Coordinates of C-alpha atoms in Angstrom, one line a residue:
M1 CA 101.6 -85.6 25.2
M2 CA 104.2 -84.0 27.8
A3 CA 102.2 -81.2 28.6
V4 CA 98.9 -83.8 29.7
K5 CA 101.7 -85.6 31.3
A6 CA 102.3 -82.5 33.5
C7 CA 98.6 -81.2 34.0
R8 CA 98.2 -84.8 35.1
D9 CA 101.3 -84.9 37.8
F10 CA 100.3 -81.3 39.4
A11 CA 96.8 -82.4 39.6
R12 CA 98.0 -85.8 41.5
F13 CA 101.1 -84.3 43.4
E14 CA 100.1 -80.8 44.7
R15 CA 96.1 -81.0 44.1
G16 CA 95.3 -85.0 45.4
I17 CA 93.5 -85.4 42.2
D18 CA 93.7 -89.5 41.8
K19 CA 90.9 -89.2 38.8
P20 CA 92.1 -86.3 36.4
E21 CA 90.2 -85.1 33.8
I22 CA 90.5 -82.8 31.1
V23 CA 88.0 -80.3 29.3
L24 CA 88.0 -79.6 25.6
P25 CA 85.9 -79.4 22.3
V26 CA 85.5 -82.1 19.9
S27 CA 87.7 -80.3 17.4
A28 CA 90.9 -80.3 19.8
H29 CA 93.6 -82.4 18.0
P30 CA 93.5 -86.2 18.1
A31 CA 96.9 -85.9 20.2
F32 CA 94.7 -85.6 23.2
D33 CA 92.9 -88.4 23.2
K34 CA 96.3 -90.5 22.1
A35 CA 98.5 -88.7 25.5
A36 CA 95.3 -89.0 27.7
S37 CA 94.8 -93.1 26.9
Y38 CA 99.1 -93.2 27.5
F39 CA 97.9 -91.2 31.0
R40 CA 95.1 -92.3 32.1
V41 CA 93.3 -88.9 32.1
K42 CA 89.8 -88.9 31.5
L43 CA 88.3 -86.7 28.6
I44 CA 85.0 -84.4 28.3
H45 CA 84.7 -83.4 25.0
I46 CA 82.4 -80.2 24.6
P47 CA 80.2 -80.3 21.6
L48 CA 80.2 -77.3 19.0
D49 CA 77.9 -75.1 18.1
D50 CA 76.1 -74.3 14.8
D51 CA 78.9 -71.6 14.0
A52 CA 81.6 -74.5 14.9
R53 CA 82.3 -72.6 18.0
V54 CA 82.9 -74.2 21.3
N55 CA 79.8 -74.1 23.6
I56 CA 81.4 -72.1 26.3
R57 CA 78.0 -72.7 28.6
K58 CA 78.5 -76.5 28.5
M59 CA 82.5 -75.9 28.8
K60 CA 82.2 -74.1 32.1
S61 CA 80.1 -76.6 33.4
A62 CA 82.4 -79.6 32.6
I63 CA 84.5 -77.9 35.0
S64 CA 84.7 -79.9 37.7
R65 CA 87.5 -80.3 40.9
R66 CA 88.7 -82.5 38.7
T67 CA 89.6 -80.6 35.8
C68 CA 93.6 -80.6 35.4
M69 CA 93.2 -79.1 31.8
V70 CA 91.2 -77.0 29.7
S71 CA 91.6 -76.8 25.6

């Protein structure tokens, strides 16, 4: 939870991002969902390929100016 808060705060106060986002695979730990809900950070879930690995091309394309964390 504190890592998400730290990234959110950095995005807001150092980069001027008022609606930060986290890009992570659908297989990420559910604690990210809870932290994002608490700290009002949008989650962008990236699907896994057939071999259960995150699709790197989709992850790369999901990263934007609002991204404050990639997991």
